[in-house]
Amino acid sequence: MPKRNLAVVAVIVLAAVVATLAYMAYAAAQKRAQQRHVKELVADTTDKLRKVLSEKAAPDMVTALDANLQSAKAPRDPKLADAAEHYILGAREIARRRADIERLSRQAAASRQALAGHMSHAAHRNDAWMRNALALKKRVEDDHFNLSLALKGLEQLLFTLPDAEQRLAPHVGRDMLIEASLRDSARKQAQDELHRATDDLERARRLNLR
């Protein structure tokens, strides 16, 4: 092969090598940037989840956590993205249940109070009184049914959250995730609230039978 042709081939090969190395460097930089972004979202999610679980009146974090979920994309590291999505999804649903529980707890308490007030006028029983009593009793039952579902849902989400943490920890480190003590304490609180709600409903039922 003439020297001129060899030189042309060498240039082409060198250009291909340079292009390959440049692409690999770009891909590596892009992967690091995506990993950094997802880790920032995980840290932010943990901070928001900590507030949801530790503050007496849980702040509304559902919208913010949903935004984190939608943004947790890392095409260059799909295993990290998938693990992060599961963790953020769990946090979002926990926040949603906490907000539902606060609303339903107030609603159930108001329903019980309305029923108790109505039953205190049992001396004036008539058809209208009986219809109202039945309607109020149904409202108490419905509100407590929905409250129990929300509490059971929250307890189950907290029970399964460690599965998502176990998948994510190798990618981000355990320190970036919610503390086990806080998670377990919140689960115990949900169980206690469910017992109290059941007791409140039983007392309302006995009141209704007087």
PDB file of C-alpha atoms in Angstrom:
ATOM      1  CA  MET A   1       0.000   0.000   0.000  1.00  0.00           C
ATOM      2  CA  PRO A   2       1.383   3.409  -0.909  1.00  0.00           C
ATOM      3  CA  LYS A   3       2.577   5.573   1.946  1.00  0.00           C
ATOM      4  CA  ARG A   4      -0.083   8.179   1.091  1.00  0.00           C
ATOM      5  CA  ASN A   5      -2.857   5.615   1.531  1.00  0.00           C
ATOM      6  CA  LEU A   6      -1.341   4.410   4.789  1.00  0.00           C
ATOM      7  CA  ALA A   7      -1.320   7.960   6.100  1.00  0.00           C
ATOM      8  CA  VAL A   8      -4.962   8.419   5.180  1.00  0.00           C
ATOM      9  CA  VAL A   9      -5.907   5.185   6.941  1.00  0.00           C
ATOM     10  CA  ALA A  10      -3.919   6.214  10.009  1.00  0.00           C
ATOM     11  CA  VAL A  11      -5.707   9.560  10.128  1.00  0.00           C
ATOM     12  CA  ILE A  12      -9.091   7.881   9.830  1.00  0.00           C
ATOM     13  CA  VAL A  13      -8.258   5.388  12.577  1.00  0.00           C
ATOM     14  CA  LEU A  14      -6.935   8.139  14.825  1.00  0.00           C
ATOM     15  CA  ALA A  15     -10.043  10.230  14.232  1.00  0.00           C
ATOM     16  CA  ALA A  16     -12.240   7.245  15.100  1.00  0.00           C
ATOM     17  CA  VAL A  17     -10.280   6.621  18.311  1.00  0.00           C
ATOM     18  CA  VAL A  18     -10.486  10.288  19.295  1.00  0.00           C
ATOM     19  CA  ALA A  19     -14.235  10.347  18.576  1.00  0.00           C
ATOM     20  CA  THR A  20     -14.757   7.180  20.614  1.00  0.00           C
ATOM     21  CA  LEU A  21     -12.768   8.532  23.547  1.00  0.00           C
ATOM     22  CA  ALA A  22     -14.609  11.846  23.362  1.00  0.00           C
ATOM     23  CA  TYR A  23     -17.974  10.072  23.363  1.00  0.00           C
ATOM     24  CA  MET A  24     -16.943   7.886  26.289  1.00  0.00           C
ATOM     25  CA  ALA A  25     -15.832  10.954  28.240  1.00  0.00           C
ATOM     26  CA  TYR A  26     -19.109  12.706  27.421  1.00  0.00           C
ATOM     27  CA  ALA A  27     -21.145   9.649  28.417  1.00  0.00           C
ATOM     28  CA  ALA A  28     -19.233   9.322  31.685  1.00  0.00           C
ATOM     29  CA  ALA A  29     -19.735  12.997  32.492  1.00  0.00           C
ATOM     30  CA  GLN A  30     -23.415  12.727  31.629  1.00  0.00           C
ATOM     31  CA  LYS A  31     -23.769   9.657  33.864  1.00  0.00           C
ATOM     32  CA  ARG A  32     -22.119  11.452  36.782  1.00  0.00           C
ATOM     33  CA  ALA A  33     -24.402  14.455  36.320  1.00  0.00           C
ATOM     34  CA  GLN A  34     -27.494  12.239  36.243  1.00  0.00           C
ATOM     35  CA  GLN A  35     -26.347  10.343  39.315  1.00  0.00           C
ATOM     36  CA  ARG A  36     -25.692  13.591  41.174  1.00  0.00           C
ATOM     37  CA  HIS A  37     -29.146  14.906  40.229  1.00  0.00           C
ATOM     38  CA  VAL A  38     -30.952  11.751  41.375  1.00  0.00           C
ATOM     39  CA  LYS A  39     -29.000  11.687  44.647  1.00  0.00           C
ATOM     40  CA  GLU A  40     -30.014  15.300  45.301  1.00  0.00           C
ATOM     41  CA  LEU A  41     -33.648  14.303  44.740  1.00  0.00           C
ATOM     42  CA  VAL A  42     -33.277  11.364  47.122  1.00  0.00           C
ATOM     43  CA  ALA A  43     -31.791  13.636  49.800  1.00  0.00           C
ATOM     44  CA  ASP A  44     -34.612  16.148  49.304  1.00  0.00           C
ATOM     45  CA  THR A  45     -37.189  13.349  49.457  1.00  0.00           C
ATOM     46  CA  THR A  46     -35.739  12.075  52.729  1.00  0.00           C
ATOM     47  CA  ASP A  47     -35.838  15.596  54.197  1.00  0.00           C
ATOM     48  CA  LYS A  48     -39.488  16.006  53.212  1.00  0.00           C
ATOM     49  CA  LEU A  49     -40.410  12.535  54.455  1.00  0.00           C
ATOM     50  CA  ARG A  50     -38.710  13.301  57.767  1.00  0.00           C
ATOM     51  CA  LYS A  51     -40.939  16.372  58.172  1.00  0.00           C
ATOM     52  CA  VAL A  52     -44.050  14.389  57.250  1.00  0.00           C
ATOM     53  CA  LEU A  53     -43.295  11.727  59.856  1.00  0.00           C
ATOM     54  CA  SER A  54     -41.967  13.898  62.677  1.00  0.00           C
ATOM     55  CA  GLU A  55     -44.189  16.984  62.714  1.00  0.00           C
ATOM     56  CA  LYS A  56     -47.505  16.795  64.550  1.00  0.00           C
ATOM     57  CA  ALA A  57     -49.368  18.488  61.709  1.00  0.00           C
ATOM     58  CA  ALA A  58     -47.843  16.899  58.632  1.00  0.00           C
ATOM     59  CA  PRO A  59     -47.127  19.504  55.942  1.00  0.00           C
ATOM     60  CA  ASP A  60     -48.522  18.887  52.485  1.00  0.00           C
ATOM     61  CA  MET A  61     -45.576  17.422  50.592  1.00  0.00           C
ATOM     62  CA  VAL A  62     -47.431  15.326  48.030  1.00  0.00           C
ATOM     63  CA  THR A  63     -47.013  17.757  45.136  1.00  0.00           C
ATOM     64  CA  ALA A  64     -43.325  18.337  45.842  1.00  0.00           C
ATOM     65  CA  LEU A  65     -42.613  14.620  46.177  1.00  0.00           C
ATOM     66  CA  ASP A  66     -44.493  13.923  42.967  1.00  0.00           C
ATOM     67  CA  ALA A  67     -42.247  16.470  41.225  1.00  0.00           C
ATOM     68  CA  ASN A  68     -39.203  14.626  42.598  1.00  0.00           C
ATOM     69  CA  LEU A  69     -40.599  11.349  41.283  1.00  0.00           C
ATOM     70  CA  GLN A  70     -41.123  12.753  37.799  1.00  0.00           C
ATOM     71  CA  SER A  71     -37.600  14.211  37.767  1.00  0.00           C
ATOM     72  CA  ALA A  72     -35.742  11.134  39.014  1.00  0.00           C
ATOM     73  CA  LYS A  73     -34.439  10.053  35.615  1.00  0.00           C
ATOM     74  CA  ALA A  74     -30.971   8.673  34.918  1.00  0.00           C
ATOM     75  CA  PRO A  75     -30.824   6.892  31.537  1.00  0.00           C
ATOM     76  CA  ARG A  76     -27.090   6.343  32.039  1.00  0.00           C
ATOM     77  CA  ASP A  77     -27.739   4.552  35.357  1.00  0.00           C
ATOM     78  CA  PRO A  78     -31.150   2.863  35.119  1.00  0.00           C
ATOM     79  CA  LYS A  79     -30.631   0.788  38.269  1.00  0.00           C
ATOM     80  CA  LEU A  80     -30.158   3.929  40.355  1.00  0.00           C
ATOM     81  CA  ALA A  81     -33.157   5.606  38.706  1.00  0.00           C
ATOM     82  CA  ASP A  82     -35.389   2.584  39.272  1.00  0.00           C
ATOM     83  CA  ALA A  83     -34.381   2.242  42.933  1.00  0.00           C
ATOM     84  CA  ALA A  84     -34.826   5.982  43.523  1.00  0.00           C
ATOM     85  CA  GLU A  85     -38.267   5.964  41.914  1.00  0.00           C
ATOM     86  CA  HIS A  86     -39.458   3.220  44.252  1.00  0.00           C
ATOM     87  CA  TYR A  87     -38.186   5.102  47.298  1.00  0.00           C
ATOM     88  CA  ILE A  88     -39.666   8.444  46.224  1.00  0.00           C
ATOM     89  CA  LEU A  89     -42.955   6.788  45.263  1.00  0.00           C
ATOM     90  CA  GLY A  90     -43.188   5.251  48.738  1.00  0.00           C
ATOM     91  CA  ALA A  91     -42.460   8.623  50.347  1.00  0.00           C
ATOM     92  CA  ARG A  92     -45.108  10.327  48.213  1.00  0.00           C
ATOM     93  CA  GLU A  93     -47.771   7.793  49.137  1.00  0.00           C
ATOM     94  CA  ILE A  94     -46.860   8.030  52.824  1.00  0.00           C
ATOM     95  CA  ALA A  95     -47.275  11.809  52.633  1.00  0.00           C
ATOM     96  CA  ARG A  96     -50.607  11.344  50.850  1.00  0.00           C
ATOM     97  CA  ARG A  97     -51.879   8.962  53.554  1.00  0.00           C
ATOM     98  CA  ARG A  98     -50.752  11.298  56.343  1.00  0.00           C
ATOM     99  CA  ALA A  99     -52.698  14.172  54.774  1.00  0.00           C
ATOM    100  CA  ASP A 100     -55.745  11.919  54.311  1.00  0.00           C
ATOM    101  CA  ILE A 101     -55.544  10.736  57.929  1.00  0.00           C
ATOM    102  CA  GLU A 102     -55.468  14.260  59.326  1.00  0.00           C
ATOM    103  CA  ARG A 103     -58.504  15.221  57.234  1.00  0.00           C
ATOM    104  CA  LEU A 104     -60.417  12.017  57.973  1.00  0.00           C
ATOM    105  CA  SER A 105     -59.642  12.184  61.698  1.00  0.00           C
ATOM    106  CA  ARG A 106     -61.211  15.640  61.928  1.00  0.00           C
ATOM    107  CA  GLN A 107     -64.139  14.451  59.845  1.00  0.00           C
ATOM    108  CA  ALA A 108     -64.729  11.358  61.990  1.00  0.00           C
ATOM    109  CA  ALA A 109     -64.535  13.398  65.205  1.00  0.00           C
ATOM    110  CA  ALA A 110     -67.100  15.862  63.857  1.00  0.00           C
ATOM    111  CA  SER A 111     -69.396  12.993  62.855  1.00  0.00           C
ATOM    112  CA  ARG A 112     -69.179  11.424  66.302  1.00  0.00           C
ATOM    113  CA  GLN A 113     -69.877  14.767  67.935  1.00  0.00           C
ATOM    114  CA  ALA A 114     -72.903  15.339  65.706  1.00  0.00           C
ATOM    115  CA  LEU A 115     -74.267  11.889  66.552  1.00  0.00           C
ATOM    116  CA  ALA A 116     -73.703  12.414  70.285  1.00  0.00           C
ATOM    117  CA  GLY A 117     -75.464  15.763  70.135  1.00  0.00           C
ATOM    118  CA  HIS A 118     -78.400  14.251  68.314  1.00  0.00           C
ATOM    119  CA  MET A 119     -78.675  11.342  70.744  1.00  0.00           C
ATOM    120  CA  SER A 120     -78.716  13.733  73.693  1.00  0.00           C
ATOM    121  CA  HIS A 121     -82.203  14.757  72.508  1.00  0.00           C
ATOM    122  CA  ALA A 122     -83.540  11.197  72.436  1.00  0.00           C
ATOM    123  CA  ALA A 123     -86.466  12.271  74.638  1.00  0.00           C
ATOM    124  CA  HIS A 124     -87.949  13.956  71.577  1.00  0.00           C
ATOM    125  CA  ARG A 125     -87.972  10.891  69.380  1.00  0.00           C
ATOM    126  CA  ASN A 126     -90.161  10.962  66.291  1.00  0.00           C
ATOM    127  CA  ASP A 127     -89.846   9.822  62.682  1.00  0.00           C
ATOM    128  CA  ALA A 128     -87.677  12.788  61.682  1.00  0.00           C
ATOM    129  CA  TRP A 129     -85.432  12.256  64.703  1.00  0.00           C
ATOM    130  CA  MET A 130     -85.024   8.574  63.813  1.00  0.00           C
ATOM    131  CA  ARG A 131     -84.161   9.348  60.174  1.00  0.00           C
ATOM    132  CA  ASN A 132     -81.541  11.850  61.280  1.00  0.00           C
ATOM    133  CA  ALA A 133     -80.132   9.374  63.795  1.00  0.00           C
ATOM    134  CA  LEU A 134     -79.760   6.721  61.097  1.00  0.00           C
ATOM    135  CA  ALA A 135     -78.129   9.206  58.709  1.00  0.00           C
ATOM    136  CA  LEU A 136     -75.681  10.363  61.388  1.00  0.00           C
ATOM    137  CA  LYS A 137     -74.866   6.781  62.350  1.00  0.00           C
ATOM    138  CA  LYS A 138     -74.111   5.954  58.717  1.00  0.00           C
ATOM    139  CA  ARG A 139     -71.867   9.014  58.448  1.00  0.00           C
ATOM    140  CA  VAL A 140     -69.913   7.895  61.528  1.00  0.00           C
ATOM    141  CA  GLU A 141     -69.521   4.384  60.108  1.00  0.00           C
ATOM    142  CA  ASP A 142     -68.450   5.670  56.682  1.00  0.00           C
ATOM    143  CA  ASP A 143     -65.962   8.178  58.074  1.00  0.00           C
ATOM    144  CA  HIS A 144     -64.380   5.574  60.347  1.00  0.00           C
ATOM    145  CA  PHE A 145     -64.227   3.038  57.544  1.00  0.00           C
ATOM    146  CA  ASN A 146     -62.306   5.523  55.375  1.00  0.00           C
ATOM    147  CA  LEU A 147     -60.074   6.509  58.306  1.00  0.00           C
ATOM    148  CA  SER A 148     -59.253   2.866  59.023  1.00  0.00           C
ATOM    149  CA  LEU A 149     -58.362   2.262  55.386  1.00  0.00           C
ATOM    150  CA  ALA A 150     -56.011   5.252  55.380  1.00  0.00           C
ATOM    151  CA  LEU A 151     -54.332   4.175  58.630  1.00  0.00           C
ATOM    152  CA  LYS A 152     -53.907   0.591  57.446  1.00  0.00           C
ATOM    153  CA  GLY A 153     -52.521   1.887  54.154  1.00  0.00           C
ATOM    154  CA  LEU A 154     -50.004   4.090  55.957  1.00  0.00           C
ATOM    155  CA  GLU A 155     -48.924   1.249  58.233  1.00  0.00           C
ATOM    156  CA  GLN A 156     -48.391  -1.030  55.233  1.00  0.00           C
ATOM    157  CA  LEU A 157     -46.402   1.612  53.335  1.00  0.00           C
ATOM    158  CA  LEU A 158     -44.110   2.116  56.322  1.00  0.00           C
ATOM    159  CA  PHE A 159     -43.748  -1.657  56.651  1.00  0.00           C
ATOM    160  CA  THR A 160     -42.653  -2.073  53.017  1.00  0.00           C
ATOM    161  CA  LEU A 161     -40.487   1.066  52.762  1.00  0.00           C
ATOM    162  CA  PRO A 162     -37.351  -0.828  53.931  1.00  0.00           C
ATOM    163  CA  ASP A 163     -37.578  -2.908  50.741  1.00  0.00           C
ATOM    164  CA  ALA A 164     -37.133   0.250  48.661  1.00  0.00           C
ATOM    165  CA  GLU A 165     -34.372   1.458  50.997  1.00  0.00           C
ATOM    166  CA  GLN A 166     -32.493  -1.821  50.627  1.00  0.00           C
ATOM    167  CA  ARG A 167     -32.517  -1.462  46.835  1.00  0.00           C
ATOM    168  CA  LEU A 168     -31.397   2.170  46.940  1.00  0.00           C
ATOM    169  CA  ALA A 169     -28.794   2.101  49.726  1.00  0.00           C
ATOM    170  CA  PRO A 170     -25.996   0.532  47.597  1.00  0.00           C
ATOM    171  CA  HIS A 171     -26.295   3.455  45.163  1.00  0.00           C
ATOM    172  CA  VAL A 172     -26.567   6.414  47.556  1.00  0.00           C
ATOM    173  CA  GLY A 173     -25.507   5.186  51.001  1.00  0.00           C
ATOM    174  CA  ARG A 174     -27.754   4.391  53.972  1.00  0.00           C
ATOM    175  CA  ASP A 175     -27.177   7.791  55.572  1.00  0.00           C
ATOM    176  CA  MET A 176     -29.091   9.486  52.764  1.00  0.00           C
ATOM    177  CA  LEU A 177     -32.282   7.555  53.583  1.00  0.00           C
ATOM    178  CA  ILE A 178     -34.886   7.988  56.322  1.00  0.00           C
ATOM    179  CA  GLU A 179     -33.837   6.892  59.794  1.00  0.00           C
ATOM    180  CA  ALA A 180     -35.127   3.438  60.715  1.00  0.00           C
ATOM    181  CA  SER A 181     -36.075   4.643  64.207  1.00  0.00           C
ATOM    182  CA  LEU A 182     -38.275   7.418  62.814  1.00  0.00           C
ATOM    183  CA  ARG A 183     -39.889   5.100  60.293  1.00  0.00           C
ATOM    184  CA  ASP A 184     -40.614   2.449  62.914  1.00  0.00           C
ATOM    185  CA  SER A 185     -41.940   5.033  65.368  1.00  0.00           C
ATOM    186  CA  ALA A 186     -44.303   6.380  62.699  1.00  0.00           C
ATOM    187  CA  ARG A 187     -45.533   2.860  61.974  1.00  0.00           C
ATOM    188  CA  LYS A 188     -46.209   2.279  65.684  1.00  0.00           C
ATOM    189  CA  GLN A 189     -48.067   5.589  65.814  1.00  0.00           C
ATOM    190  CA  ALA A 190     -50.275   4.541  62.877  1.00  0.00           C
ATOM    191  CA  GLN A 191     -51.092   1.278  64.663  1.00  0.00           C
ATOM    192  CA  ASP A 192     -51.961   3.171  67.872  1.00  0.00           C
ATOM    193  CA  GLU A 193     -54.143   5.624  65.964  1.00  0.00           C
ATOM    194  CA  LEU A 194     -55.980   2.732  64.361  1.00  0.00           C
ATOM    195  CA  HIS A 195     -56.705   1.226  67.800  1.00  0.00           C
ATOM    196  CA  ARG A 196     -57.953   4.580  69.092  1.00  0.00           C
ATOM    197  CA  ALA A 197     -60.162   5.062  66.044  1.00  0.00           C
ATOM    198  CA  THR A 198     -61.641   1.593  66.561  1.00  0.00           C
ATOM    199  CA  ASP A 199     -62.344   2.383  70.216  1.00  0.00           C
ATOM    200  CA  ASP A 200     -63.944   5.714  69.276  1.00  0.00           C
ATOM    201  CA  LEU A 201     -66.208   3.951  66.802  1.00  0.00           C
ATOM    202  CA  GLU A 202     -67.249   1.332  69.358  1.00  0.00           C
ATOM    203  CA  ARG A 203     -68.155   4.045  71.854  1.00  0.00           C
ATOM    204  CA  ALA A 204     -70.198   5.832  69.202  1.00  0.00           C
ATOM    205  CA  ARG A 205     -72.018   2.595  68.411  1.00  0.00           C
ATOM    206  CA  ARG A 206     -72.883   2.046  72.056  1.00  0.00           C
ATOM    207  CA  LEU A 207     -74.102   5.623  72.299  1.00  0.00           C
ATOM    208  CA  ASN A 208     -76.358   5.042  69.357  1.00  0.00           C
ATOM    209  CA  LEU A 209     -78.009   2.063  71.066  1.00  0.00           C
ATOM    210  CA  ARG A 210     -79.047   3.894  74.222  1.00  0.00           C
TER     211      ARG A 210
END
